[in-house]
Amino acid sequence: MKMKILNGVICLAMIIMLGSCNDSMPAYKNPKNSVEVRVADLLDRMTLEEKVAQMQDLTFGQFTADGKLDTLKMDSVLQGMSYGSIFGARLSVDEMQQNMLILNRYMADKNRLGIPVIGEAESLHGLIHDYATIFPQAIALSSTFNPELVHRVAGTIAKEAKAVGIDQVLSPVLDLARELRWGRVEETYGEDPYLAGRMGVAYVSAFNKEGVMTTLKHFVAHGSPTGGLNLASVTGSERELRSLYLKPFQAVMREAMPYSVMNSYNSYEAIPVAASHWILDDILRGEMGFKGYITSDWGSVDMLRHFHHTAENKAEAARQAVIAGVDLEVDGDCYACLDSLVRAGGLDEKEIDKCVSRILTAKFAMELFDKDYEAVIDLSESVHTPQAVELALEAARESAILLKNNDDLLPLNKKKLRSIAVIGPNAAQVQFGDYMWTNDNKYGITPLQGIESIVGDRVKINYAQGCDIHSQNRNGFAQAVAAARSSEVAVVFVGAMSGAPGRPWPNSVSGESFDLSDIALTGVQEELIHAVKATGTPTVVVLVAGKPSAMPWVKEHCDAVIAQWYAGEQQGRAIAEILFGEVNPSGKLNVSFPQSVGHLPVYYNYYPTDKGFYKKPGSLDNPGRDYVFSSPEPVWAFGHGLSYTTFSYELMKISTKHLVADDVCEVTVTVTNTGQRDGKEVVQLYVNDLVSSVVTPVKELKRFEKVFIPAGERREITFTLPIRELALWNAQMEEVVEPGDFELQVGSASDDIRLRDTITVR
């Protein structure tokens, strides 16, 4: 009996002690509690004003001067209030680090509840903050066809972000490059949903490992704007939405769940995505299981009022976006109306609670409340390290695509070559692409510098700019022609210069908000190539750009062609190593090249009806049909990319040819390096549904693997393909695997299929 009483006293004492602990430490501050408990406890303590503030963003520009934070001004602006996120454009890594430390110390000391603010940054191919490592642009990372390499690049960017104090990056872009006039093609991973998904998984999983949030964007269908104009509407069926645009996002959600998604600017089938409950809530959250928060793209909530005209005023724009599921408004003041909207009965506070709980969930899950904001990481040991620079070089080497190489002109032999002409507007200028902190030669290696470092004094270099990127000025042609005539070979570097709204480099012809009505080489660049080629000097053309240009003449007449998507700070060194054979090119096209703007769209996974019926394409001298004076074919197709060696494909084996929907098929092929050089080949597996209840593409990429094969050796590659991945959306909009025959195609490109066989699904 005494023992029972004693036990009762002890239990009561423990309850009292726990109660006092809870009084001194609210549940939301206790890291031992679950995220759900912490969110619920904090939300219950917040006023409506505090909740609404969490749904809005800040920029350091509101209280900084020359990059330095003015604490008095910050206090006068914030007055102790915490917000959802903060963005620090045009700051160096040092300035961003210091400002984030000061801001979150302020929140810990001055905010009533001690709620931290998410530090955000752009990071498509490196942090956008000054002095961070500049990696190849997203389109270039994808053309490596090497997810493991992209994973390492993303992990390095994540480490730099973490050191700077950044909690969340506004990357990756999972839009599909289906409209090549669009200036933002370079930000994507290309035209194919499977490839984009693999690159997205590689990128996001690397950031997850480092404890830095990613933001998938732009959800959804942003890459097919009408007329190629950024932000323009997208027209498409639900089948197209599900069969194409959602697939990369689904892959990432399934394998590397992120904490944030950004809605796209565009409307889809006349409904602005920022106001689409069906897209953002039913599909993204309901079907795809997304548990994080949705952030608006810059100003996209207010665009419901002044751009899409579906809202009469800012309060109505805010209401539409909140109901649709947009949790955090960025670069706008519509959500400032939410307080009064709720108080007036125009919006239930429960809708606010949903949004805020999702933002707080991300903050707790990423341990922002438990961070040591007194700790400062030495940036000299964490940002732009020798290891990061070497990785940028490795990515640049693997991203370049050898498109043509007549009579093995490349690689050049520096021991035999006496003179080389280096010509063109991109020969002596770095091109980093949009969403980068600089385009200054001080921070990278130009092609001219790379070639100089390779050949030294052994080869005479005759340099001429020839023309600029954009204008009609031909004054430099004579010097370029003279350089070509006095050289044994000419290498002409043409292409583009990209800018973005925050960093609009002079004379930009590509990048965000820089769209084109024509995709021929801009200015007089092609005329320059004509003039150089007319000298009779063997001519190599290197396209330095973020997307394809229409270059049928170049393909027909020039001796060798390389596409080097913006390759980062080591661009010049990488291209020089490739030109002179120190590196064997291994990149593959992730975007097809059209013959002209009139040949768009040009993606490889078209419907069987979409390349003509008569199959009698014409020419200028011999008119035909499909088209009268042309053919609908690309100049170079998706997956294309040559090597300085050759590869043969043989012995295609399929584990079983008769399967059901729940089965897994194994496809094995043997690839042999039949040339004289070691090389890497991207082995590609495509599938064609031979007969289906709805029209399906002529082929779809389902697997790929990049494999290194020494000269004379062979490798066996096995692809594992779940039959569930052969599903389509039928006439009733049901996702089903239909019975029938499927042709499996293995090859070196979408238009270079080496092996075929058929499986039957029962």
mmCIF file of C-alpha atoms in Angstrom, residues 10 24 93 152 176-177 206 222 240 265 289 303 359 406 415 486 490 597 632 658 674 724 733 741 745:
data_model
loop_
_atom_site.group_PDB
_atom_site.id
_atom_site.type_symbol
_atom_site.label_atom_id
_atom_site.label_comp_id
_atom_site.label_asym_id
_atom_site.label_seq_id
_atom_site.Cartn_x
_atom_site.Cartn_y
_atom_site.Cartn_z
ATOM 1 C CA ILE A 10 6.245 10.202 -7.974
ATOM 2 C CA SER A 24 9.278 27.257 -19.807
ATOM 3 C CA VAL A 93 28.364 35.311 -50.846
ATOM 4 C CA ARG A 152 27.746 15.732 -57.565
ATOM 5 C CA LEU A 176 10.054 20.804 -71.035
ATOM 6 C CA ALA A 177 11.720 22.649 -73.909
ATOM 7 C CA ALA A 206 21.727 15.978 -53.561
ATOM 8 C CA HIS A 222 5.544 26.694 -68.659
ATOM 9 C CA GLU A 240 -0.990 16.164 -72.727
ATOM 10 C CA TYR A 265 2.981 32.237 -64.614
ATOM 11 C CA GLY A 289 1.164 13.553 -52.544
ATOM 12 C CA MET A 303 -0.918 38.965 -62.414
ATOM 13 C CA ILE A 359 5.173 26.947 -44.577
ATOM 14 C CA ASN A 406 33.679 15.171 -91.716
ATOM 15 C CA LYS A 415 52.122 18.841 -83.044
ATOM 16 C CA SER A 486 46.329 32.759 -93.319
ATOM 17 C CA ALA A 490 39.351 28.058 -88.755
ATOM 18 C CA VAL A 597 11.362 28.505 -87.184
ATOM 19 C CA PRO A 632 9.865 18.143 -91.765
ATOM 20 C CA HIS A 658 5.332 -12.145 -72.902
ATOM 21 C CA THR A 674 35.376 -0.360 -82.334
ATOM 22 C CA ARG A 724 3.743 -0.212 -65.641
ATOM 23 C CA MET A 733 -8.711 9.431 -69.042
ATOM 24 C CA ASP A 741 2.823 -5.338 -78.841
ATOM 25 C CA GLN A 745 14.477 0.144 -79.621
#
